[in-house]
Coordinates of C-alpha atoms in Angstrom, one line a residue:
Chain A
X59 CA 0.0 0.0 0.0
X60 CA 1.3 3.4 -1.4
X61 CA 1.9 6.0 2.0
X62 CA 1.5 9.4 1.0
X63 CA 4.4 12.0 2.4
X64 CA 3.7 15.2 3.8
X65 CA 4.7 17.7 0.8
X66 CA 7.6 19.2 2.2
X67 CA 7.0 22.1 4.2
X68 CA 4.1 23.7 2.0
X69 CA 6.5 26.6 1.3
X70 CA 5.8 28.0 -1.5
X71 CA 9.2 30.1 -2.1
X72 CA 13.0 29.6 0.0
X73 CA 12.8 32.2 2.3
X74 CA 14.7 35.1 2.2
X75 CA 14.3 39.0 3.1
X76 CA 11.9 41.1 1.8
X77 CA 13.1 42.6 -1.4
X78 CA 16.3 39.7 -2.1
X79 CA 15.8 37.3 -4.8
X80 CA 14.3 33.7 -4.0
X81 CA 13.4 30.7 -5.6
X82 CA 9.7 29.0 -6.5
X83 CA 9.5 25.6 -4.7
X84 CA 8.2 23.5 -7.8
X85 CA 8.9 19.9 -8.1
X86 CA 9.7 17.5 -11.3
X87 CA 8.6 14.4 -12.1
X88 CA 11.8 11.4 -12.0
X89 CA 9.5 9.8 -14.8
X90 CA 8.0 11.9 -17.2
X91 CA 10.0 15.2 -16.0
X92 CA 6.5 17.1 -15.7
X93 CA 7.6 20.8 -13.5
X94 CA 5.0 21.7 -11.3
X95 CA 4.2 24.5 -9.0
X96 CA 3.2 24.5 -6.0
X97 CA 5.3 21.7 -5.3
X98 CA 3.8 18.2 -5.8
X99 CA 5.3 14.6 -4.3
X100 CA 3.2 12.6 -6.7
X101 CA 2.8 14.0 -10.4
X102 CA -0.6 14.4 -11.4
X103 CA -0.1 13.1 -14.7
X104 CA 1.6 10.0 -14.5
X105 CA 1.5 9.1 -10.7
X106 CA 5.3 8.9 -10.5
X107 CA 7.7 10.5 -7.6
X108 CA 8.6 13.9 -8.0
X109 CA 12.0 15.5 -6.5
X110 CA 12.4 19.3 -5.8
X111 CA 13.1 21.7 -8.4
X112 CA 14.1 25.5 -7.3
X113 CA 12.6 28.2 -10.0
X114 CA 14.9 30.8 -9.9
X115 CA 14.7 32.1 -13.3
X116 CA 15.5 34.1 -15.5
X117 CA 11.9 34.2 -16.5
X118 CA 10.1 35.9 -19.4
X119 CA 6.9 38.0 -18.2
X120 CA 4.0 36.4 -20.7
X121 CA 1.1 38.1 -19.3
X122 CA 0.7 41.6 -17.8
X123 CA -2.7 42.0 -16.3
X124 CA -4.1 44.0 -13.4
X125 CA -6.9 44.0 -10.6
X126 CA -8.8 47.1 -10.4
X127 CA -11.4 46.5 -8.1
X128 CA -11.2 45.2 -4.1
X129 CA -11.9 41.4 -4.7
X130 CA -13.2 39.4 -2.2
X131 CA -10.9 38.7 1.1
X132 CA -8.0 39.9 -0.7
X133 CA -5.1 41.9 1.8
X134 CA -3.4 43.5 -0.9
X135 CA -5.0 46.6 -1.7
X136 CA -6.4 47.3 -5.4
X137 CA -5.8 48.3 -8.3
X138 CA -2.3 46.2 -8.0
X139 CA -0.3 44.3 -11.2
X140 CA -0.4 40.8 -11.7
X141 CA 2.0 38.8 -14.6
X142 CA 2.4 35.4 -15.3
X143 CA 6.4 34.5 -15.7
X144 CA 7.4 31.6 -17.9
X145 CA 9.8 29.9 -17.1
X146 CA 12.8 27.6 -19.5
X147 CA 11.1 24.2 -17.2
X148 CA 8.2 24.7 -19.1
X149 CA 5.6 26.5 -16.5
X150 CA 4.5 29.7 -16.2
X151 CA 3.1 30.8 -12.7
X152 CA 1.0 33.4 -11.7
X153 CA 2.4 36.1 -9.5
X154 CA 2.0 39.6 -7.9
X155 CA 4.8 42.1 -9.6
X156 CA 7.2 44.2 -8.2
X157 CA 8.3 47.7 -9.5
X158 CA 7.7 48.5 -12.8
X159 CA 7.3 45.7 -15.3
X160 CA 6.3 45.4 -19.1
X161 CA 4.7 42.4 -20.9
X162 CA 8.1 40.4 -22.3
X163 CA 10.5 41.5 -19.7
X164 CA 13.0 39.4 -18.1
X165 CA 11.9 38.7 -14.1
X166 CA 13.5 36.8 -11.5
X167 CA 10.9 35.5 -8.4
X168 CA 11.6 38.3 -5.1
X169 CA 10.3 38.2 -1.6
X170 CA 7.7 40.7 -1.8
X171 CA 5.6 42.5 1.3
X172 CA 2.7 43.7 -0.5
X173 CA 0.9 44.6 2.4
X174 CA 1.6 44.7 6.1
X175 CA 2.8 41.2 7.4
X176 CA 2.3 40.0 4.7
X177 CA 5.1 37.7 2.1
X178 CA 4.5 36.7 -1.0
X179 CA 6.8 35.7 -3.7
X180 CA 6.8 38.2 -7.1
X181 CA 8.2 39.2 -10.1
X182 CA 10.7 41.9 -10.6
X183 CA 12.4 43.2 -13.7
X184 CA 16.0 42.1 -14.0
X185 CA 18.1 45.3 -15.2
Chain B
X63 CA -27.3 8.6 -27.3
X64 CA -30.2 6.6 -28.8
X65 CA -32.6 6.7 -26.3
X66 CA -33.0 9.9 -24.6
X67 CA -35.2 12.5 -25.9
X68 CA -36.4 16.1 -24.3
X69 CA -39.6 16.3 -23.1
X70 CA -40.1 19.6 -21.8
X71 CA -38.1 22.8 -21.2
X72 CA -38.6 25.6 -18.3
X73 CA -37.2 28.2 -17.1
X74 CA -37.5 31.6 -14.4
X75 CA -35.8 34.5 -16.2
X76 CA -32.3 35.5 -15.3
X77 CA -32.2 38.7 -13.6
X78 CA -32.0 39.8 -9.6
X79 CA -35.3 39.0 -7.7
X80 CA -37.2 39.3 -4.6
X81 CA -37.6 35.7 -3.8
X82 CA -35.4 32.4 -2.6
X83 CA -33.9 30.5 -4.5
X84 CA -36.0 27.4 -3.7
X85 CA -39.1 29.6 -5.5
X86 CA -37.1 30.4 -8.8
X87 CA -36.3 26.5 -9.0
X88 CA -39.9 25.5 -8.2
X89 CA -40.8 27.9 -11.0
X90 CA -38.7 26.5 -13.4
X91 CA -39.8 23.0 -12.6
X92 CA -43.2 23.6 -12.7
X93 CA -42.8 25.7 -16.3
X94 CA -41.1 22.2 -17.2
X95 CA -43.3 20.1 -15.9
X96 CA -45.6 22.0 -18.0
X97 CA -44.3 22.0 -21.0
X98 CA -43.5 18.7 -20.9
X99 CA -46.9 17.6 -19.8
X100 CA -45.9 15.6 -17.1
X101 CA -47.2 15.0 -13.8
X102 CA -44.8 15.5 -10.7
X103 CA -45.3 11.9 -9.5
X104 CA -44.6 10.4 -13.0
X105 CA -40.5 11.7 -12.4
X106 CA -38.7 8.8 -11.6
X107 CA -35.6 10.5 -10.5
X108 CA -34.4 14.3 -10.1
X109 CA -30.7 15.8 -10.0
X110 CA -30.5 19.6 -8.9
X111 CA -28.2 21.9 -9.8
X112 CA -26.7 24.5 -7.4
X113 CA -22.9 26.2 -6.5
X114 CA -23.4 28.6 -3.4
X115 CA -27.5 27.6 -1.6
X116 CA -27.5 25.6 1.6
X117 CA -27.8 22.2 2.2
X118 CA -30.4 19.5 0.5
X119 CA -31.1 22.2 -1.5
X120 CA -32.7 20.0 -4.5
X121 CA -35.1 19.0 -1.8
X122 CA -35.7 21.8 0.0
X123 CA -36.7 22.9 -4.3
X124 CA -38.7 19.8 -5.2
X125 CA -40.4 20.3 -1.7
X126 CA -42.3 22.9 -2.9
X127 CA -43.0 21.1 -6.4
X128 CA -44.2 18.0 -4.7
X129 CA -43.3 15.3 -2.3
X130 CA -42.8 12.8 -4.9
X131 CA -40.4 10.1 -2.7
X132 CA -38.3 9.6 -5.8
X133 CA -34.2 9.7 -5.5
X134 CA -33.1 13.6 -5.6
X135 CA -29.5 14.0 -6.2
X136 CA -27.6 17.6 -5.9
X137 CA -24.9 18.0 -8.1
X138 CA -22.1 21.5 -7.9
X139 CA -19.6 21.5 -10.3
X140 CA -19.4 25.7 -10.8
X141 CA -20.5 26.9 -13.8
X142 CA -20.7 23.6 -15.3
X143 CA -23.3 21.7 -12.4
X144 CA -26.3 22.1 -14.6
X145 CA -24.8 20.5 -17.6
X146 CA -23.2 17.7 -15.4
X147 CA -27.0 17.6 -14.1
X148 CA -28.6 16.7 -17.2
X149 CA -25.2 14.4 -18.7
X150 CA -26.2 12.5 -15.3
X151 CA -29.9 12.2 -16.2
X152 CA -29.4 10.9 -19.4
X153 CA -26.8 8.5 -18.7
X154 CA -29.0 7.3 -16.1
X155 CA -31.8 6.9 -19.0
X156 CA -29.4 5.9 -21.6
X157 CA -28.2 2.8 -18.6
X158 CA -32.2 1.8 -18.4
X159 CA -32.6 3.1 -15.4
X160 CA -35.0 5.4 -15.7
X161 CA -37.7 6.5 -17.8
X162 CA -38.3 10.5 -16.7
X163 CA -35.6 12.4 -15.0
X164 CA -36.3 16.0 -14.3
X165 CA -32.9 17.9 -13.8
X166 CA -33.4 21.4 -12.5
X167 CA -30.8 24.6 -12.5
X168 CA -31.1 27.0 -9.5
X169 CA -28.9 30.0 -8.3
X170 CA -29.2 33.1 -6.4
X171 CA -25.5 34.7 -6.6
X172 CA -24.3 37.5 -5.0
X173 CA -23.5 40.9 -7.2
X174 CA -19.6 41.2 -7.7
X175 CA -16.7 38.7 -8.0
X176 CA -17.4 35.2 -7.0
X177 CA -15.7 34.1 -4.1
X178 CA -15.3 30.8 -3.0
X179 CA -13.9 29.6 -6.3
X180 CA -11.5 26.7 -5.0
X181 CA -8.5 29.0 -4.3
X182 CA -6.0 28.4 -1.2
X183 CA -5.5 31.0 1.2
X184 CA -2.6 32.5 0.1
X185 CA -4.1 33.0 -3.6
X186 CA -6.9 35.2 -1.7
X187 CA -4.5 37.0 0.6
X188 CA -2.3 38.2 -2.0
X189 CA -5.2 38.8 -4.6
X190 CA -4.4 36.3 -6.9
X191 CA -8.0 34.4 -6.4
X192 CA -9.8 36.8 -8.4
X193 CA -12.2 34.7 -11.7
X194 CA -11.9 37.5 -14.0
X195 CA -8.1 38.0 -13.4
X196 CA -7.9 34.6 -15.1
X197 CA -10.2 35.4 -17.8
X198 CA -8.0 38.7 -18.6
X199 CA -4.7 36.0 -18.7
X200 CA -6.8 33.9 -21.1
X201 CA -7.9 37.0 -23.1
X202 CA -4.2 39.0 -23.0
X203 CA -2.9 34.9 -24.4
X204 CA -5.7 35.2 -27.0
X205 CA -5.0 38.5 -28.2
X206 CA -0.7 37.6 -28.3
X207 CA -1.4 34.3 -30.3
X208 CA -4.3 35.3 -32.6
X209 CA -4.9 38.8 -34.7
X210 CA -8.1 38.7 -32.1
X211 CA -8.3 42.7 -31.0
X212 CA -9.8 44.8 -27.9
X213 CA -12.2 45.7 -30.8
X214 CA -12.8 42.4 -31.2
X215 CA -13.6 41.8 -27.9
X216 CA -15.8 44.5 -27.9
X217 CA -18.1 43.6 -30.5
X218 CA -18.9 40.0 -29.4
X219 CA -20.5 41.8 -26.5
X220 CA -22.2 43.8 -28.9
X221 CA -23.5 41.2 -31.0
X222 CA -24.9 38.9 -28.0
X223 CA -26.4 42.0 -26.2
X224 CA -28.2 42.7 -29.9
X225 CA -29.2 39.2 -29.3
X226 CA -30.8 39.4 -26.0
X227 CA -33.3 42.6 -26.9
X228 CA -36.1 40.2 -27.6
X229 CA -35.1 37.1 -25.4
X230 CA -37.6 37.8 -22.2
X231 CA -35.2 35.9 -20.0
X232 CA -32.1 37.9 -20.4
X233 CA -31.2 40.2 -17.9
X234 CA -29.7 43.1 -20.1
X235 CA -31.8 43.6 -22.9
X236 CA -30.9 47.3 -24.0
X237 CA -28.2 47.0 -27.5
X238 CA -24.6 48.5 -26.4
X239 CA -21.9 50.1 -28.8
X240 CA -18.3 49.0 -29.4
X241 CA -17.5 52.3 -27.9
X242 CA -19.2 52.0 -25.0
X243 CA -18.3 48.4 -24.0
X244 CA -14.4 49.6 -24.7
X245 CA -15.4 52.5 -22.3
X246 CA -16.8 50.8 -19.5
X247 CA -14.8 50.4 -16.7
X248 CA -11.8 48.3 -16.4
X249 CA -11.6 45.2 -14.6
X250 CA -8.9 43.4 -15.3
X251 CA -7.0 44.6 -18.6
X252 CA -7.9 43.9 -21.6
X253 CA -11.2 43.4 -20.0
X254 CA -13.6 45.9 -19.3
X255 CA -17.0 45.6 -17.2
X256 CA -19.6 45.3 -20.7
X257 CA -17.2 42.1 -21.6
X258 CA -18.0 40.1 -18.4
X259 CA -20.8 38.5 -17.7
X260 CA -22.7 39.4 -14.1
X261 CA -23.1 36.2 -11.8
X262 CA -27.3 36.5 -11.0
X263 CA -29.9 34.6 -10.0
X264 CA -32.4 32.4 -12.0
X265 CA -33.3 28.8 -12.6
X266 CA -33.9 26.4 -15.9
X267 CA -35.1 22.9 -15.7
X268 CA -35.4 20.2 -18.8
X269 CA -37.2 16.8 -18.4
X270 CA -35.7 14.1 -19.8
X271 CA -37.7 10.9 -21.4
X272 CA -36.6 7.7 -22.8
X273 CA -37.9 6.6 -26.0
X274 CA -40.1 4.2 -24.4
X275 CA -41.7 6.2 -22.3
X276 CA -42.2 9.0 -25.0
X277 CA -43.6 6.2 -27.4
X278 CA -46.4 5.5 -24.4
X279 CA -47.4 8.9 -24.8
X280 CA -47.4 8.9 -28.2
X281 CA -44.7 11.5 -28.3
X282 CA -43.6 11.6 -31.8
X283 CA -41.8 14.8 -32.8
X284 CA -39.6 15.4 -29.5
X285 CA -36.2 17.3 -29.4
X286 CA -33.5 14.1 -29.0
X287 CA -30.6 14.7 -26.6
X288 CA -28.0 13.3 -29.2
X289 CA -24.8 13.5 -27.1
X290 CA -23.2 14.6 -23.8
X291 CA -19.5 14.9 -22.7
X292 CA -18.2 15.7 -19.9
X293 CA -14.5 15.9 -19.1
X294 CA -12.3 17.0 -16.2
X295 CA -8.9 18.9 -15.8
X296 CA -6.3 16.8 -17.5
X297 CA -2.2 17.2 -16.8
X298 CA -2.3 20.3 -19.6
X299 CA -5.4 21.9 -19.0
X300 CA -5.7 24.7 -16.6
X301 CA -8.3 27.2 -15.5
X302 CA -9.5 28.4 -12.1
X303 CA -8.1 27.8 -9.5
X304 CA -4.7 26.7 -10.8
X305 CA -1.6 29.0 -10.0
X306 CA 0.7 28.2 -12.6
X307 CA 0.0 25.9 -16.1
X308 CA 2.1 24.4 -18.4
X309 CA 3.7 26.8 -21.4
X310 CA 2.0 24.7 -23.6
X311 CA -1.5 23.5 -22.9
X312 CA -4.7 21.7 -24.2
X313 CA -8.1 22.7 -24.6
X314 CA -10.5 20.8 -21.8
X315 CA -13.3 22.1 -24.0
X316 CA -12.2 20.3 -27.3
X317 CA -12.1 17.2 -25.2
X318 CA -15.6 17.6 -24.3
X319 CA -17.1 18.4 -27.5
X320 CA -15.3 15.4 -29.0
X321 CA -16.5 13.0 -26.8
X322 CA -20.6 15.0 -27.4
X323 CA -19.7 14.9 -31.1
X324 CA -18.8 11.5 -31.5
X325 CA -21.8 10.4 -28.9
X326 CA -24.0 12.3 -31.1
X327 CA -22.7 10.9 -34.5
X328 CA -22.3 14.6 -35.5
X329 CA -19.9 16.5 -37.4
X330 CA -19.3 19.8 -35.9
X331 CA -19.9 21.4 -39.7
X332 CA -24.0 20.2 -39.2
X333 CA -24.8 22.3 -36.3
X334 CA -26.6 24.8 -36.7
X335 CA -26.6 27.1 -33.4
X336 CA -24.3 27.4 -30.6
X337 CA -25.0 28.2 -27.3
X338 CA -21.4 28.9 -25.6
X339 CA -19.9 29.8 -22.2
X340 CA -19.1 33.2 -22.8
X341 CA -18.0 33.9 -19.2
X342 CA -16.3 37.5 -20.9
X343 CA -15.9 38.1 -24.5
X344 CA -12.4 36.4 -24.9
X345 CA -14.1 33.0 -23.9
X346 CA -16.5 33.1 -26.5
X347 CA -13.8 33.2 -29.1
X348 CA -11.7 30.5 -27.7
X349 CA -14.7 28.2 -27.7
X350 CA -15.5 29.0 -31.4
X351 CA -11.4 27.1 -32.6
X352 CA -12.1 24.8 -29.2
X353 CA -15.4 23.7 -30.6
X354 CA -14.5 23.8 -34.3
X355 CA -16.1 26.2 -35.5
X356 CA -13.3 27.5 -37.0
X357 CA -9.3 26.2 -36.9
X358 CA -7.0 27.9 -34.0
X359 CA -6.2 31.7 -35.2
X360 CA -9.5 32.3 -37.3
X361 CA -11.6 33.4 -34.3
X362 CA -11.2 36.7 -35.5
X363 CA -12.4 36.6 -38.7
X364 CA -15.0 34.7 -37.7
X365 CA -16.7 37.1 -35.9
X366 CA -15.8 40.1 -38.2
X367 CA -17.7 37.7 -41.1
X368 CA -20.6 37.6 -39.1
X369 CA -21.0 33.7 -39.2
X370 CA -21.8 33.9 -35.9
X371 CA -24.5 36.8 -35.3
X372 CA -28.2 35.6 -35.7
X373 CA -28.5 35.4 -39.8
X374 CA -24.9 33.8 -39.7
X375 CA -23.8 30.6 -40.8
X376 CA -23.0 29.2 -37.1
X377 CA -24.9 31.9 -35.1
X378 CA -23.3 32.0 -31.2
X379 CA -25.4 33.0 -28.2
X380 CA -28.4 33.9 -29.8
X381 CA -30.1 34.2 -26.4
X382 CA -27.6 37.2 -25.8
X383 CA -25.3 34.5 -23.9
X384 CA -24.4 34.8 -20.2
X385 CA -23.2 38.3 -21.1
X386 CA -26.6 39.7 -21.4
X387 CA -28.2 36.9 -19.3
X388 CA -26.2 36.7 -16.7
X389 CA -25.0 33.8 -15.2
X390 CA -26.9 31.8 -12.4
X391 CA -24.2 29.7 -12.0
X392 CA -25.8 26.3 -11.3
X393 CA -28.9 27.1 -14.0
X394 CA -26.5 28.8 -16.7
X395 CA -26.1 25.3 -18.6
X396 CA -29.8 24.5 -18.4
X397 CA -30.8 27.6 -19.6
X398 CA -28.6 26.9 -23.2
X399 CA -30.6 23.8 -23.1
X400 CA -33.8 25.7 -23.0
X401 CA -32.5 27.9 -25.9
X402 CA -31.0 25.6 -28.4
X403 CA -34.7 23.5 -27.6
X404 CA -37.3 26.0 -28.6
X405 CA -35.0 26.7 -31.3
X406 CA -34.9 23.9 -32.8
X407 CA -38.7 24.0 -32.0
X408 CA -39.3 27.0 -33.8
X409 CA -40.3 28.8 -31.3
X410 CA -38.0 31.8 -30.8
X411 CA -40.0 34.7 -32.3
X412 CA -37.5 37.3 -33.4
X413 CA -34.2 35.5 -32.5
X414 CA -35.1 32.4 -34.5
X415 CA -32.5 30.8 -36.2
X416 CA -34.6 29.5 -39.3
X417 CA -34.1 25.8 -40.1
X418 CA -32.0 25.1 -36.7
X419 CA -32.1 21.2 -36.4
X420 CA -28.9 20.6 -34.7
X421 CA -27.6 22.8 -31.7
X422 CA -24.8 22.9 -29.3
X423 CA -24.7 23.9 -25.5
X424 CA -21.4 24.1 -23.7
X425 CA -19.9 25.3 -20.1
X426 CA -16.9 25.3 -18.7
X427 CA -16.2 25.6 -14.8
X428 CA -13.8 25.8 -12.1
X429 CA -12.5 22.8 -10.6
X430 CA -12.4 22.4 -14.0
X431 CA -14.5 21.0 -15.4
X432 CA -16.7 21.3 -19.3
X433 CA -19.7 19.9 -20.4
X434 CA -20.6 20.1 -23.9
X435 CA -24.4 18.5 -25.4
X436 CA -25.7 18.1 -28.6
X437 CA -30.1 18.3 -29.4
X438 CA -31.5 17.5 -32.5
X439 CA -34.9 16.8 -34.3

């Protein structure tokens, strides 16, 4: 009988101070090589063991969208950015961005605050 | 599907009201039980459709109908739990396990963004668990991959609020400009408040009959429910909830209407009306290559041709579509059903598509999930 593992720590990012760069906590599959994020121990599409894989980047910013309007139970306060950064594993994620950004730019994944107590994982431009 | 035929359709307009949800679902029923001119106590099994109510909320529905002691099964799967309603109720005929199966939609949603969507925590704190932030990622893909513009976007709101003036059960009726839907407010770029569609309240119920049962009443000229595919989320599909998907990725909804096209021995060129999930105006284009209604990149020009306004070739959302509906969630599916049937029974006044034998409903939800059927005479 198969005994499922705790996934790690949950974490979704390697912790680091606010504003340094940090690393997604995604996980490939030792079969079929699948990347996913968050993290999985079992892939979802072939059922095989999956090992940690860091997402550090670079990354190119795919989508640049925005939130205009309060949604529901949200902390960050609107209107705030929002991209979608693919990565070369063959994932893009979607993520809150940090300082000024432009659909196709270049991001690496930061430790964001984006509002009080609050950490988040983000996309900033890479100069 | 050889066996399962449409009896009746009902449905309580879509709109905001001042009544529960249990009365707009008795009042579809009963419209269906109507039409279909069938007795409550002659259903031999109900499945109810709902995302947000309370609990035993197909009961607390059919409670009001009648107390008929038959099996009543709720079923939530988002936007798509009325179509996974009625692909239930007519496996369950197509299996010989029933003869009539009543299968009832029902929502009262709140104004404003749906919440509750199957996000974790951290996707609401940080504001990344926000439906029409994902329909703005699909739309901004759309737009990179396809010569699809803003204007584009615009006008199929225009063309399924033209739709809707003379549909009775839409919600917005009034005809809106390009200009004006690019003017409205901004949601989430590149969509703008006239290219979403407004979560309401309303309800839609279709009765299902097997052949046998429609031959004892002599039923002869009944609406068949060809085909019926539903699919979930597969490895390269993605949709709400999901934070990140692969940089390539598969079309859920092309999965489901292969499996409803196939069921239905149907080739996607013979339908005649479409009756699409057009959560915003992007999703209504993707369906049209998803569906095959046109190959991936020709979305554009299929709209501009005007193959899919009413007088079209393939007209989409001649009902005005959930963007002039609105969209009970657990009734949107039902009421497509209630569309494509009286028009393919003639019936649809001013938005009639003439000659409509063969039509098309689909919905896609969170979870995620699609549900595409096929109805023909």
């Amino acid at each position: 009988m198969t005994t499922l593992r705790p996934v790690e720590d949950g974490s979704l990012f390697v912790d680091a101070a606010v504003g340094e760069t940090t690393a997604l906590c995604a996980s490939a599959c030792a079969h079929c090589g699948r990347v996913e994020f968050p993290r999985r121990v079992l892939c979802p599409a072939c059922g095989s063991a999956c090992t940690p894989r860091e997402l550090r980047g670079p990354a190119r910013l795919r989508v640049l969208t925005a939130v205009l309007a309060p949604p529901p139970g949200a902390k960050v306060p609107a209107p705030y950015e929002v991209g979608v950064a693919e990565f070369d594993e063959g994932i893009c994620v979607i993520g809150l961005v940090d300082g000024p950004v432009a659909k196709g730019d270049t991001v690496r994944p930061v430790v964001h605050q984006p509002y009080e107590g609050g950490r988040i994982f983000a996309f900033r431009r890479v100069d | 599907m050889q066996n399962v035929f449409v009896g009746g359709v009902g449905i309580h307009p879509f709109g905001r009201f001042e009544c529960s949800y249990r009365e707009l679902g008795e009042f579809a029923a009963r419209d269906c039980l109507s039409d279909a001119g069938v007795r409550p106590e002659e259903v031999d099994h109900v499945f109810v459709a709902n995302v947000g109510a309370e609990m035993a909320k197909g009961h607390n529905v059919m409670d009001r109908v009648a107390r008929i002691g038959v099996p009543i099964i709720n079923v939530e799967a988002a936007c798509a739990s009325s179509g996974s309603a009625l692909y239930l109720g007519a496996k369950l005929i197509e299996g010989g396990g029933a003869d009539i199966v009543l299968c009832i939609g029902v929502e009262k949603a709140p104004k404003g963004f749906i919440a509750a969507s199957g996000f974790d925590a951290w996707q609401i704190d940080n504001g990344l668990g926000v439906n029409p932030m994902y329909f703005a990622i699909q739309a901004q893909e759309l737009i990179d991959s396809t010569d699809v513009t803003a204007a584009d976007l615009a006008d199929v709101s225009v063309k399924n609020h033209r739709h809707a003036i003379d549909n009775p059960n839409a919600m917005f009726r009034r005809p809106v400009s390009r200009e004006k839907v690019l003017g409205s407010r901004l949601i989430c770029p590149p969509l703008t408040l006239l290219m979403l569609c407004a979560p309401n309240e309303g309800a839609a119920a279709t009765l299902l009959m097997s052949r046998r049962a429609a031959k004892q009443r002599g039923l002869t000229d009944l609406v068949r429910l060809s085909g019926a595919g539903l699919v979930s989320r597969g490895p390269d599909n993605w949709f709400v909830p999901a934070p990140s998907y692969p940089a390539t990725r598969s079309s859920l909804t092309s999965r489901a209407a292969r499996v409803a096209l196939d069921d239905a021995a149907v080739d996607i060129a013979d339908v005649d009306v479409v009756e699409c999930q057009d959560t915003d105006a992007a999703s209504e284009l993707i369906a049209y290559a998803d569906l095959g209604l046109c190959a991936p990149g020709e979305e554009a020009s299929l709209l501009r041709s005007g193959a899919t306004t009413l007088g079209g070739r393939i007209p989409v959302n001649v009902s005005g579509g959930l963007l002039s509906k609105g969209e009970p969630l657990g009734a949107s599916g039902l009421g497509q059903v209630h569309e494509l049937v009286q028009q393919l029974r003639g019936r649809c006044g001013t938005r009639q598509v003439e000659g409509a034998r063969v039509g098309l409903g689909h919905v896609m939800g969170a979870g995620h999930n699609s549900c595409v059927v096929v109805v023909n005479r």
